C-alpha atoms as a PDB file:
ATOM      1  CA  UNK A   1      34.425 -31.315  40.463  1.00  0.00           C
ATOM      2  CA  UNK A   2      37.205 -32.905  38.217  1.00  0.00           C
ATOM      3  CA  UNK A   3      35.491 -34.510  35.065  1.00  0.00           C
ATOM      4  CA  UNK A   4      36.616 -37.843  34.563  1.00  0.00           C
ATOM      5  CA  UNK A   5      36.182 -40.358  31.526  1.00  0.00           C
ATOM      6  CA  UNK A   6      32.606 -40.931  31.061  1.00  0.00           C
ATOM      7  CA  UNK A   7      29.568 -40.678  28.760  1.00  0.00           C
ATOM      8  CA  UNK A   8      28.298 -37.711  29.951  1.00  0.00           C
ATOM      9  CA  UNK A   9      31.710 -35.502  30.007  1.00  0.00           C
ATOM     10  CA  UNK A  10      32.196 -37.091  26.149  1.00  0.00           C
ATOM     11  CA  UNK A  11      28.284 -35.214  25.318  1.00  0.00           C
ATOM     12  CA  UNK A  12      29.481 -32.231  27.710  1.00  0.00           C
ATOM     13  CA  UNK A  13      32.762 -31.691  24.966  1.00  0.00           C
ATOM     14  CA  UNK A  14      30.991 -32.878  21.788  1.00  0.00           C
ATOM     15  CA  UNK A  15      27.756 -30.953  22.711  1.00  0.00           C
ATOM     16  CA  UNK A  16      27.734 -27.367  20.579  1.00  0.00           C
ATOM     17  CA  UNK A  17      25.502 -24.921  20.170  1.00  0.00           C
ATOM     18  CA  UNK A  18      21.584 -25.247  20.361  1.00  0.00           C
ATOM     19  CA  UNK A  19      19.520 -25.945  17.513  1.00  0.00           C
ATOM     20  CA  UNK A  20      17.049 -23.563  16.814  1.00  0.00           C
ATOM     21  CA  UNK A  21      13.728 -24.013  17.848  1.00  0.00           C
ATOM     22  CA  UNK A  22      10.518 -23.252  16.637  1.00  0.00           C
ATOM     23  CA  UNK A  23       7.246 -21.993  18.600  1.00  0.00           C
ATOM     24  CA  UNK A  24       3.971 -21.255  17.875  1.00  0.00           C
ATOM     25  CA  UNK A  25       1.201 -18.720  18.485  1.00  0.00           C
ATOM     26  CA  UNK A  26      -2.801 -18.788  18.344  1.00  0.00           C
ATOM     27  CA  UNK A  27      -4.848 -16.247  19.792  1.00  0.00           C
ATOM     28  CA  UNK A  28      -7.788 -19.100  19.614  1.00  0.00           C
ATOM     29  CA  UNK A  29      -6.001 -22.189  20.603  1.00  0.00           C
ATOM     30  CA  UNK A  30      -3.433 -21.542  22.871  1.00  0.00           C
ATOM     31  CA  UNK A  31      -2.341 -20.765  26.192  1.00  0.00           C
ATOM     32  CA  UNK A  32       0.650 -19.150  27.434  1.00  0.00           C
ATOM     33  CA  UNK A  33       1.811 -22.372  30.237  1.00  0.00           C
ATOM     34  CA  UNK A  34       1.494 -24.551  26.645  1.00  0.00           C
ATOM     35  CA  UNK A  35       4.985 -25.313  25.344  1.00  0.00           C
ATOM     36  CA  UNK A  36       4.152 -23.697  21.846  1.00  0.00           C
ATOM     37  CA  UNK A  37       4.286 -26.820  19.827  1.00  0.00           C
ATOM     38  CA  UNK A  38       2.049 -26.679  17.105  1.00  0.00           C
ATOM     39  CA  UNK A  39      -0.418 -28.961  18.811  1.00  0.00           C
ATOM     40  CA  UNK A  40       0.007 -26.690  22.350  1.00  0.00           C
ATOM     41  CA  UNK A  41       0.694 -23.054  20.909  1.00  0.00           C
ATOM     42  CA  UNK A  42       1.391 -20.107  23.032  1.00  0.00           C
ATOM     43  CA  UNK A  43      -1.936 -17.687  23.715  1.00  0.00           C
ATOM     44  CA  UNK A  44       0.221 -14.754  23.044  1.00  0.00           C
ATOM     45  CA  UNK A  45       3.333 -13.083  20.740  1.00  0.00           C
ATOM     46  CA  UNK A  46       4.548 -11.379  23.985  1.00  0.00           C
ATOM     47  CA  UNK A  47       5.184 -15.018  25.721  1.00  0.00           C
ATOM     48  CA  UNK A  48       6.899 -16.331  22.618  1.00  0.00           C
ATOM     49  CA  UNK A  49       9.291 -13.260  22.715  1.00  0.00           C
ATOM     50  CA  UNK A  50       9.999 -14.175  26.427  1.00  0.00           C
ATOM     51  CA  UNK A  51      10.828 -17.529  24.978  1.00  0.00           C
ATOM     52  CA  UNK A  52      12.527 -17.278  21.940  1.00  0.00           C
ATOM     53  CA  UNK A  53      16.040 -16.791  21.574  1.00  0.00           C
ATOM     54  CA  UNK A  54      18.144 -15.839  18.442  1.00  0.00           C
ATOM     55  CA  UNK A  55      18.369 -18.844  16.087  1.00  0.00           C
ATOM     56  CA  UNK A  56      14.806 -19.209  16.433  1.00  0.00           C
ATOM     57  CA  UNK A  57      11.566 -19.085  14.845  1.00  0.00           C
ATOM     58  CA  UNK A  58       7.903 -17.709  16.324  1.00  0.00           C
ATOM     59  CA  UNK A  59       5.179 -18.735  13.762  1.00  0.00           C
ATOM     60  CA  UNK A  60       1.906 -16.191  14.672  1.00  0.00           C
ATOM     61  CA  UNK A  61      -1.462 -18.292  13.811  1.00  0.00           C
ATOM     62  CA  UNK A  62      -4.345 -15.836  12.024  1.00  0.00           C
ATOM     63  CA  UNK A  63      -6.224 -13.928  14.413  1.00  0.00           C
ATOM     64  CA  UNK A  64      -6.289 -10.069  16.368  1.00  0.00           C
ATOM     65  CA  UNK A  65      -4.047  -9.671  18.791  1.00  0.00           C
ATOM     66  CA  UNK A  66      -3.994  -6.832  21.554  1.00  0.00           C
ATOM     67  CA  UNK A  67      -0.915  -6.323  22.623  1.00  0.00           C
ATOM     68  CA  UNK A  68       2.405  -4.355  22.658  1.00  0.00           C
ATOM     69  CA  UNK A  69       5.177  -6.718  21.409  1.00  0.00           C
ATOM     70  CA  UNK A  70       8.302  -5.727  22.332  1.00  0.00           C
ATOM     71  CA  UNK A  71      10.777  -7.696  21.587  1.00  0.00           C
ATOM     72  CA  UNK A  72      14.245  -7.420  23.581  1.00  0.00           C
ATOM     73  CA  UNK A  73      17.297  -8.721  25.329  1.00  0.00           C
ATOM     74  CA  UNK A  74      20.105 -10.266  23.727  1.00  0.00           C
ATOM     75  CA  UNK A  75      21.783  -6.855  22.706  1.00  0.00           C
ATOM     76  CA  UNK A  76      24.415  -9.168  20.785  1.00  0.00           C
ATOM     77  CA  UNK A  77      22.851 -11.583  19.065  1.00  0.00           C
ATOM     78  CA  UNK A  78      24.518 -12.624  15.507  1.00  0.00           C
ATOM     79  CA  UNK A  79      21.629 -14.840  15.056  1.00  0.00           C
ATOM     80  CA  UNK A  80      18.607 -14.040  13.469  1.00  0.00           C
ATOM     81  CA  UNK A  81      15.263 -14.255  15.515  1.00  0.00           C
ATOM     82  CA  UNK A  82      12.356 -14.422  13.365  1.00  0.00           C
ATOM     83  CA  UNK A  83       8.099 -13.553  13.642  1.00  0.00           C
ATOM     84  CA  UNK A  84       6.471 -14.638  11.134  1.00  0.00           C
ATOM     85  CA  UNK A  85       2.796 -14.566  10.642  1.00  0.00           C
ATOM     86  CA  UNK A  86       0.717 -17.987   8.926  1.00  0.00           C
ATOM     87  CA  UNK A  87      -0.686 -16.542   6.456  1.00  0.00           C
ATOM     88  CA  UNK A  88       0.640 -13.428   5.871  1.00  0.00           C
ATOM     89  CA  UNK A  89      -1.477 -10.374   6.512  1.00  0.00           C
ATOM     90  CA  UNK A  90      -3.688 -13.269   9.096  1.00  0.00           C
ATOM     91  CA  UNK A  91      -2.143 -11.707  12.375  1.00  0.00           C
ATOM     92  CA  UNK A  92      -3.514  -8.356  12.860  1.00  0.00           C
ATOM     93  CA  UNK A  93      -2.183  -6.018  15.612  1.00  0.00           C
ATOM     94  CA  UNK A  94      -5.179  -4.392  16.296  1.00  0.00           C
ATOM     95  CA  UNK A  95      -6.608  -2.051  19.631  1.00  0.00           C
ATOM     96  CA  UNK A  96      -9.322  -3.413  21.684  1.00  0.00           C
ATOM     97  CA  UNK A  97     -12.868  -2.219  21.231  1.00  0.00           C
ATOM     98  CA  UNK A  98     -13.723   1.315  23.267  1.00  0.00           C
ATOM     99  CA  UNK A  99     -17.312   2.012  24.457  1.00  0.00           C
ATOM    100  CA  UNK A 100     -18.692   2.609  21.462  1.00  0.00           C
ATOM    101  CA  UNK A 101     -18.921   0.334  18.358  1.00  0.00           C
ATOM    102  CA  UNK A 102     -16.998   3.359  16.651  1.00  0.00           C
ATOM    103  CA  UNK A 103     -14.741   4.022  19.077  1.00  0.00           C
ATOM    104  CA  UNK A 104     -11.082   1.832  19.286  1.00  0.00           C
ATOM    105  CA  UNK A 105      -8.775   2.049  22.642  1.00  0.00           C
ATOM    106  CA  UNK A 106      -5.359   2.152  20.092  1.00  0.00           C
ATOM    107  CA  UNK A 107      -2.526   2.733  22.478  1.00  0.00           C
ATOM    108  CA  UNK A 108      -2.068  -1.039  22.575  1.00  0.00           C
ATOM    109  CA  UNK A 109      -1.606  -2.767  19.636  1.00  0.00           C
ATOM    110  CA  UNK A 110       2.204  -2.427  17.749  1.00  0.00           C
ATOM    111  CA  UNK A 111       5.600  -4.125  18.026  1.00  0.00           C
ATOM    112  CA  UNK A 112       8.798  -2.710  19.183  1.00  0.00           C
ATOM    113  CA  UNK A 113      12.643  -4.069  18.697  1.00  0.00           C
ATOM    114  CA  UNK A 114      15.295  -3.665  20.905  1.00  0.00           C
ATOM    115  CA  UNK A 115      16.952  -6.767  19.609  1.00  0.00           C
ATOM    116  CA  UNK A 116      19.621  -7.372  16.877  1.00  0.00           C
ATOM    117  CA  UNK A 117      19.002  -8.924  13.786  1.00  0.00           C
ATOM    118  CA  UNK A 118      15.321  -9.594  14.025  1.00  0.00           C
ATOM    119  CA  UNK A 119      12.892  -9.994  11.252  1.00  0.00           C
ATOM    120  CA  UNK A 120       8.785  -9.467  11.210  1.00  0.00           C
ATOM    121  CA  UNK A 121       7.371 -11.267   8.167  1.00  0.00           C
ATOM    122  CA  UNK A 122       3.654 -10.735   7.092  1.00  0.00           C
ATOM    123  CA  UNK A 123       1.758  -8.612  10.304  1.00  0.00           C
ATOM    124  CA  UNK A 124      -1.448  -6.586   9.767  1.00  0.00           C
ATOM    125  CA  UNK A 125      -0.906  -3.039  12.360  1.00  0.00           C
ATOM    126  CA  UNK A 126      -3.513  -0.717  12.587  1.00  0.00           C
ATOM    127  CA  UNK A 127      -5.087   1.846  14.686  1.00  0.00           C
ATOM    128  CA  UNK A 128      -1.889   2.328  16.955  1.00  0.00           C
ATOM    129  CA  UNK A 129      -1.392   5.891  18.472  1.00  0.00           C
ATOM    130  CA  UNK A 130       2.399   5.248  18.104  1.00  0.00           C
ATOM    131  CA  UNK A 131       4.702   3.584  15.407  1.00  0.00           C
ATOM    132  CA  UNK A 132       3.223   0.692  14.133  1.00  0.00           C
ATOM    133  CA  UNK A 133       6.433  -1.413  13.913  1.00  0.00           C
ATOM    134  CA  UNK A 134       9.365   0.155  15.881  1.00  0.00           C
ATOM    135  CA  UNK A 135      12.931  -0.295  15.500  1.00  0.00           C
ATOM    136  CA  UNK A 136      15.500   0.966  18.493  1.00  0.00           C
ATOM    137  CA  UNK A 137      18.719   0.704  18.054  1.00  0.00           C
ATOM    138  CA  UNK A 138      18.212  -2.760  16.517  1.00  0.00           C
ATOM    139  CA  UNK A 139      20.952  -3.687  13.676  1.00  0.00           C
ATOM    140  CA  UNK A 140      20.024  -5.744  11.052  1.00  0.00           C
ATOM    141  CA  UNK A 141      15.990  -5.595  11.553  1.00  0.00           C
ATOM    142  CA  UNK A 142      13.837  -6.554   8.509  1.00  0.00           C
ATOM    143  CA  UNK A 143      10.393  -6.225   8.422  1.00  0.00           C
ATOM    144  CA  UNK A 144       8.676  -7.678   4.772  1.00  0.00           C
ATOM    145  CA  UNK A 145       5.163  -8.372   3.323  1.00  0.00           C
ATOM    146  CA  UNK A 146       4.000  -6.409   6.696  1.00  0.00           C
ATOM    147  CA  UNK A 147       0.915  -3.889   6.378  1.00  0.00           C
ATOM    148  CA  UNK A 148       0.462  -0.621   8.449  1.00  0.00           C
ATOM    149  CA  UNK A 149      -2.468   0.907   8.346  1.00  0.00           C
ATOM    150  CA  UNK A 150      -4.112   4.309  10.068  1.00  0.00           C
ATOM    151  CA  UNK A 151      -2.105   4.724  12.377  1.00  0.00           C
ATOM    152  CA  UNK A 152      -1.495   8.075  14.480  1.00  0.00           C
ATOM    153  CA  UNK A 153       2.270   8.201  13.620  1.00  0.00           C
ATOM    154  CA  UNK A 154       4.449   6.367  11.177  1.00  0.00           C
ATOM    155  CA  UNK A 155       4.420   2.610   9.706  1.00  0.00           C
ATOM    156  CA  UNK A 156       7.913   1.216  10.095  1.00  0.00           C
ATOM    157  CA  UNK A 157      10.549   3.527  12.420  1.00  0.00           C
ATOM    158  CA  UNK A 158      13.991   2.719  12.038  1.00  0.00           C
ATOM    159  CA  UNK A 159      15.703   4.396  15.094  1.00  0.00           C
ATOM    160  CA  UNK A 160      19.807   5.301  15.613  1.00  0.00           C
ATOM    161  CA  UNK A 161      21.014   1.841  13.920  1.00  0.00           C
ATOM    162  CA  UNK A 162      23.094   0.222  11.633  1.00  0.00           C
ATOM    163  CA  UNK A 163      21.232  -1.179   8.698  1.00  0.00           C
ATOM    164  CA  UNK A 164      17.437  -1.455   8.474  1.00  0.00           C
ATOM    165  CA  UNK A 165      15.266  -2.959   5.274  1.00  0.00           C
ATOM    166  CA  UNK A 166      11.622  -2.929   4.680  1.00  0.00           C
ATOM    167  CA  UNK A 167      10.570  -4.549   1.734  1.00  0.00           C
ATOM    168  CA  UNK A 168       7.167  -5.902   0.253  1.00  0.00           C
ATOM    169  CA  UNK A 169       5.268  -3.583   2.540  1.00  0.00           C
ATOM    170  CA  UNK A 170       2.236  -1.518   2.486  1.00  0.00           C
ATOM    171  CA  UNK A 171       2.016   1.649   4.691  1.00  0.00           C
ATOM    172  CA  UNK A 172      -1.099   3.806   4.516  1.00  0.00           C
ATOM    173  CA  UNK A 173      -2.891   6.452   5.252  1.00  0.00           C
ATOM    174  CA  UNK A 174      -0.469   6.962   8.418  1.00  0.00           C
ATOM    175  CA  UNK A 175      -0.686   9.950  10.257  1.00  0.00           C
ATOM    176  CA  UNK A 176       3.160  10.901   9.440  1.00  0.00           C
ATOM    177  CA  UNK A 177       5.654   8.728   7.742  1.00  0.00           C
ATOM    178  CA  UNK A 178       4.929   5.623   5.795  1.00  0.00           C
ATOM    179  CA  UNK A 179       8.876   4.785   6.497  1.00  0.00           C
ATOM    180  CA  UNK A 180      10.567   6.737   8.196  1.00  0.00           C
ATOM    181  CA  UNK A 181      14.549   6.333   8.610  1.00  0.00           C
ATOM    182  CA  UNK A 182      16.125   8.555  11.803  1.00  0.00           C
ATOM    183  CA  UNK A 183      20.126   8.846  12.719  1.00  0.00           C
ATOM    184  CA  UNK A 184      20.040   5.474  10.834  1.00  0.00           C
ATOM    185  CA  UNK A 185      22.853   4.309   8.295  1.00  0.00           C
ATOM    186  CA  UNK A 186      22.862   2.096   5.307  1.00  0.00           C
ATOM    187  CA  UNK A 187      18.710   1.341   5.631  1.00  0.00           C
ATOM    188  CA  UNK A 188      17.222   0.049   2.639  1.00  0.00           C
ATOM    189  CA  UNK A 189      13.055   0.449   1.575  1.00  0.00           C
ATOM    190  CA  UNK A 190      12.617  -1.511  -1.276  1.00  0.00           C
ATOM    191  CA  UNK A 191       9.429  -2.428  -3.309  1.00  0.00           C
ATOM    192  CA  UNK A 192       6.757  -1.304  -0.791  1.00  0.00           C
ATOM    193  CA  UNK A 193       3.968   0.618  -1.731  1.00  0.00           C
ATOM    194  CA  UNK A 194       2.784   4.062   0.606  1.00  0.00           C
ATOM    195  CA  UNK A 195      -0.607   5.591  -0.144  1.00  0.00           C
ATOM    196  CA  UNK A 196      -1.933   8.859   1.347  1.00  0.00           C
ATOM    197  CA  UNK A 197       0.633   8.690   4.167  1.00  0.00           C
ATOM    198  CA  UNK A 198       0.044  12.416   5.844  1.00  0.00           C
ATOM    199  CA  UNK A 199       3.724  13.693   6.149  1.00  0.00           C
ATOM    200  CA  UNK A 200       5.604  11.755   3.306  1.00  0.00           C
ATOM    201  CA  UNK A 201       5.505   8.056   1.982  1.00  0.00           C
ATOM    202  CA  UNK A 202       9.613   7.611   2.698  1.00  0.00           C
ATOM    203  CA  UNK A 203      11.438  10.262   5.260  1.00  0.00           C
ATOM    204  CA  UNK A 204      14.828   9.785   5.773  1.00  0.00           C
ATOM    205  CA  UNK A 205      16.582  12.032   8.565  1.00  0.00           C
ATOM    206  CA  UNK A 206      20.150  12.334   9.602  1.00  0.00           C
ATOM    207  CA  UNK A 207      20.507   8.630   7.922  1.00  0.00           C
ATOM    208  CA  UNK A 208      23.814   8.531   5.748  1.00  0.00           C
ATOM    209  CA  UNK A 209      23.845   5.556   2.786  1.00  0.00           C
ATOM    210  CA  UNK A 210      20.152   4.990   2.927  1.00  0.00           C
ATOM    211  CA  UNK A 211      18.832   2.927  -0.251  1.00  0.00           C
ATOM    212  CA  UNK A 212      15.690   3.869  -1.867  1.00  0.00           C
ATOM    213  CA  UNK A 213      14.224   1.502  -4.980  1.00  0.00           C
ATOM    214  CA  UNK A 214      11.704   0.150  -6.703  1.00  0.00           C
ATOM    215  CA  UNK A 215       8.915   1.836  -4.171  1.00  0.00           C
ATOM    216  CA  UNK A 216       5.620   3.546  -5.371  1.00  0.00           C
ATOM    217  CA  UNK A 217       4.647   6.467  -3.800  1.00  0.00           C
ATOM    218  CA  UNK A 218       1.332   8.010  -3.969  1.00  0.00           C
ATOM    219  CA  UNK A 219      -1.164  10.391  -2.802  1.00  0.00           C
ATOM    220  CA  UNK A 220       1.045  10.952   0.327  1.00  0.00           C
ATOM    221  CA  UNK A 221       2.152  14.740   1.927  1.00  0.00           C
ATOM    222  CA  UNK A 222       4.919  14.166  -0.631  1.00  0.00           C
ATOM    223  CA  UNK A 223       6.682  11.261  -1.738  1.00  0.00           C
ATOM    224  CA  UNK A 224      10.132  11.544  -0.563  1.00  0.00           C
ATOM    225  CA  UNK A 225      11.143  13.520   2.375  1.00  0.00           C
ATOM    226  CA  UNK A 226      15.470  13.918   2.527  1.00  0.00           C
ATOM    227  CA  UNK A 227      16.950  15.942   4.801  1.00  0.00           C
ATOM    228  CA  UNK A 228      20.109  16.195   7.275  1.00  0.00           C
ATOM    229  CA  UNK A 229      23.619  15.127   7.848  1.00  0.00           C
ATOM    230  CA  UNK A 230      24.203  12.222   4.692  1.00  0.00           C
ATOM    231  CA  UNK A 231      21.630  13.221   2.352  1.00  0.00           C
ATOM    232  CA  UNK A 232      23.863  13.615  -0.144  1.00  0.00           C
ATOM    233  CA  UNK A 233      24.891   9.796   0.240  1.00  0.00           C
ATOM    234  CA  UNK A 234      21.285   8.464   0.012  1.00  0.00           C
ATOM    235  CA  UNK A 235      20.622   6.720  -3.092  1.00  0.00           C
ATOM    236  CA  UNK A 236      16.781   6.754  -5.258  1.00  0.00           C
ATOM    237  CA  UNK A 237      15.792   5.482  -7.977  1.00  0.00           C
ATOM    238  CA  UNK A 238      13.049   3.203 -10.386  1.00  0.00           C
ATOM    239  CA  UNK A 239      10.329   4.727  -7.882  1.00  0.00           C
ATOM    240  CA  UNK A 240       7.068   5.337  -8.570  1.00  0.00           C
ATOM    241  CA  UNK A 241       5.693   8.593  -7.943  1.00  0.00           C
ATOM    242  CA  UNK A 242       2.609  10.775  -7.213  1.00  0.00           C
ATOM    243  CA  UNK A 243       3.562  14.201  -5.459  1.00  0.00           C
ATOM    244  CA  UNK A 244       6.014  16.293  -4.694  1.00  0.00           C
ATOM    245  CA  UNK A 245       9.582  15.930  -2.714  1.00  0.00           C
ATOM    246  CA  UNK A 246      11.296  17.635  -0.577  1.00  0.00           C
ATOM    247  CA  UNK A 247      14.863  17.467   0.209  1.00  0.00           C
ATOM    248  CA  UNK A 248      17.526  19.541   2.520  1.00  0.00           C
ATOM    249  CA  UNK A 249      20.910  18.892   2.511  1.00  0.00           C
ATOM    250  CA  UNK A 250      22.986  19.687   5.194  1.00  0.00           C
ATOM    251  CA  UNK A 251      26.554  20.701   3.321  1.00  0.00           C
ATOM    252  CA  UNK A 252      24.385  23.932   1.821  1.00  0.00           C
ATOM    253  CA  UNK A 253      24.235  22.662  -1.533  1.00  0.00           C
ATOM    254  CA  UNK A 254      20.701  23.115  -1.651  1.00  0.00           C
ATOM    255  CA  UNK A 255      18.685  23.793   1.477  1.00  0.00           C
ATOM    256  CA  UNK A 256      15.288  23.488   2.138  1.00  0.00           C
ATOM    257  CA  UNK A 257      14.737  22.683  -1.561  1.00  0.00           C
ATOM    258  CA  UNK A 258      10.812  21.877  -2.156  1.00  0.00           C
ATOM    259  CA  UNK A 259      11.018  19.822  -5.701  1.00  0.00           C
ATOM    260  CA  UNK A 260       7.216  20.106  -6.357  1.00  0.00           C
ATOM    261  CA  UNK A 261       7.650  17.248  -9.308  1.00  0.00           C
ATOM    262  CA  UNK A 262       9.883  14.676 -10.185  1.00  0.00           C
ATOM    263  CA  UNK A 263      11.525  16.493 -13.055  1.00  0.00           C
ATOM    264  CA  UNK A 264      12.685  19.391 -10.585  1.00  0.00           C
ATOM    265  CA  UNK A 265      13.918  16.771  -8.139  1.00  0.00           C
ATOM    266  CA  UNK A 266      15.597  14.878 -10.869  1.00  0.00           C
ATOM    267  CA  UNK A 267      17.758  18.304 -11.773  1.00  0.00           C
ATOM    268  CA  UNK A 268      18.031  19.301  -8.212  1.00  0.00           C
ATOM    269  CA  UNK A 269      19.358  16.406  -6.647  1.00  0.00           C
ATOM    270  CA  UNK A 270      21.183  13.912  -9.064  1.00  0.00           C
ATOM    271  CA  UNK A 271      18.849  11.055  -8.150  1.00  0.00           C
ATOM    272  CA  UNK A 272      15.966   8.796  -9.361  1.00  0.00           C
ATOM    273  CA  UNK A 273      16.853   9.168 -13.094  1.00  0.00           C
ATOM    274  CA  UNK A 274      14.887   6.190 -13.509  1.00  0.00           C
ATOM    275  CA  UNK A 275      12.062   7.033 -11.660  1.00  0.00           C
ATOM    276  CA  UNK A 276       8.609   7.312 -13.560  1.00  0.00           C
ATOM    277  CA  UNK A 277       6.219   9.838 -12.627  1.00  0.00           C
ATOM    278  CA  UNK A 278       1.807   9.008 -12.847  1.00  0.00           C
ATOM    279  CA  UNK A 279      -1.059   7.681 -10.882  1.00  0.00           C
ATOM    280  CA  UNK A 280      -1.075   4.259 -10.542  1.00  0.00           C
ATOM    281  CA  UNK A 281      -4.825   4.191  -9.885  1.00  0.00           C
ATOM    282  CA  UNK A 282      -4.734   1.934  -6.728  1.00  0.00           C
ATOM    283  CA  UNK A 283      -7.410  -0.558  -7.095  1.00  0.00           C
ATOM    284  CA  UNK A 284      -9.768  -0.301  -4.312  1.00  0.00           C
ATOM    285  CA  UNK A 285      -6.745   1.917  -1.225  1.00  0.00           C
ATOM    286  CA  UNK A 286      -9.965   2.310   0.971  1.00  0.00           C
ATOM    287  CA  UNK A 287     -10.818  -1.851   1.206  1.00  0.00           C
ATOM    288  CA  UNK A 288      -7.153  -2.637   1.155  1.00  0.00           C
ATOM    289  CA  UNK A 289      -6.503  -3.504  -2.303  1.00  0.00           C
ATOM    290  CA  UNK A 290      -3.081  -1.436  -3.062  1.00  0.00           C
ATOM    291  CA  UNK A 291      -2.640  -3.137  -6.623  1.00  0.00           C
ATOM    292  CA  UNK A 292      -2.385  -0.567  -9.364  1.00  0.00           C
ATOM    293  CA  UNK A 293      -4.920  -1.055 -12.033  1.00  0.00           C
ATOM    294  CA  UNK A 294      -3.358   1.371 -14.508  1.00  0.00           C
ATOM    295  CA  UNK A 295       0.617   1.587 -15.707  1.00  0.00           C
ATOM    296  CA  UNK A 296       2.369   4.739 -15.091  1.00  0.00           C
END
């Protein structure tokens, strides 16, 4: 049909792109056929990511959620989708109850990515068997002021990607990795504290131009974990840090290198001259409270 002269072919040309929208979540209030407005919020985060589109925003009420959240589609999006939990730390990830008052069914409570450029902002994740927050060949995903607690593997997994930050996190006592950064270039962990992580508080594998700073690391397997193809362009410093590190390069300058303190490390490696070594002497790690109550 030819378009002729009129009102609506003038909106069809003038019309451009869609303004981003913004939807809303409550595990209390809502219901997934609601529009999610904040007076008729979606039921769960899993609807909203059926929903939302890059450009726009998905604002997670405080409650528990049980759920797997993954989050795909739109393998080229330039636009930034964002979650964002209200408050921060008020949306917890969390498994449903087992049989037992002591007993947790934890297979079902964590957040994957599949999709560019998209940015988790303030979620509680605990008790997963998996990754609590995992990133798949995802460019440009951010995940800050997020919490990751006891779960089976690692907190935040950045997976075969371009670029990856986590920032203003807290991942502990983890069964592996607090962060963990795998066939991943030009990631960045910055100011996030990992406590009694099992493996390491920061591993970076096979990741070339990963950025390191301003992290404290304590009580964990060890603190840094570097090994594989582009160790030798990672770059560490002003951490904090409470064990060992271990590091392996791949071009044979040193291999399989176990730095037991920072001072070895330091000489061994070229990196973290700023770094301070002590015990922060984490408030109250076992309630939650990861402030330190002592300088370094």
């Amino acid at each position: 049909m030819r378009c002729v002269a009129s009102l609506a072919c003038l909106f069809a040309v003038l019309d451009g792109p869609a303004f981003a929208t913004l939807y809303h979540v409550s595990p209390r209030s809502g219901d997934d056929a609601n529009p999610g407005s904040a007076e008729r919020p979606f039921k769960t985060i899993s609807h909203a990511v059926q929903v939302a589109g890059p450009g726009d925003e998905v604002v997670v009420a405080a409650g528990t959620y049980h759920e797997v959240v993954n989050i795909g589609g739109y393998p080229n999006a330039a636009e930034r989708t964002v979650f964002r939990a209200d408050p921060v730390g008020g949306a917890l990830l969390q498994g449903e109850p087992g049989a037992k008052a002591s007993e947790r069914k934890t297979e079902r409570c964590r957040i994957v990515v599949r999709r560019p450029n998209v940015t988790l902002i303030g979620f509680d994740v605990r008790d997963t068997e998996e990754h609590a927050v995992e990133f798949v060949e995802s460019p440009g995903g951010v995940v800050d002021r997020c919490t990751f607690r006891d779960n089976k593997l690692d907190g935040a997994f950045f997976f075969r990607q371009d670029g990856g930050r986590a920032e203003n996190c807290v991942a502990a006592r983890n069964g592996r990795h607090g962060i963990w950064f795998l066939g991943t270039q030009n990631g960045v962990a910055v100011s996030n504290t990992l406590s009694g992580n099992g493996a390491s508080g920061i591993a970076v594998g096979n990741s070339p131009g990963v950025i390191l700073f301003n992290n404290l690391l304590a009580h964990n397997g060890v603190g840094l974990r570097l090994t594989g193809e582009g160790t030798e362009t990672v770059r560490s410093d002003h951490n904090l840090l409470v064990g060992g590190v271990i590091g392996h390069r791949s071009d044979a300058t040193w291999q399989e290198a176990n730095a037991g303190t920072l001072e070895d490390w330091q000489e061994l490696s070229g990196q973290d001259p700023h770094s301070l070594k002590g015990d922060p002497l984490l408030r109250d790690p076992d309630n939650g409270d990861f402030q330190p109550s002592a300088p370094p």
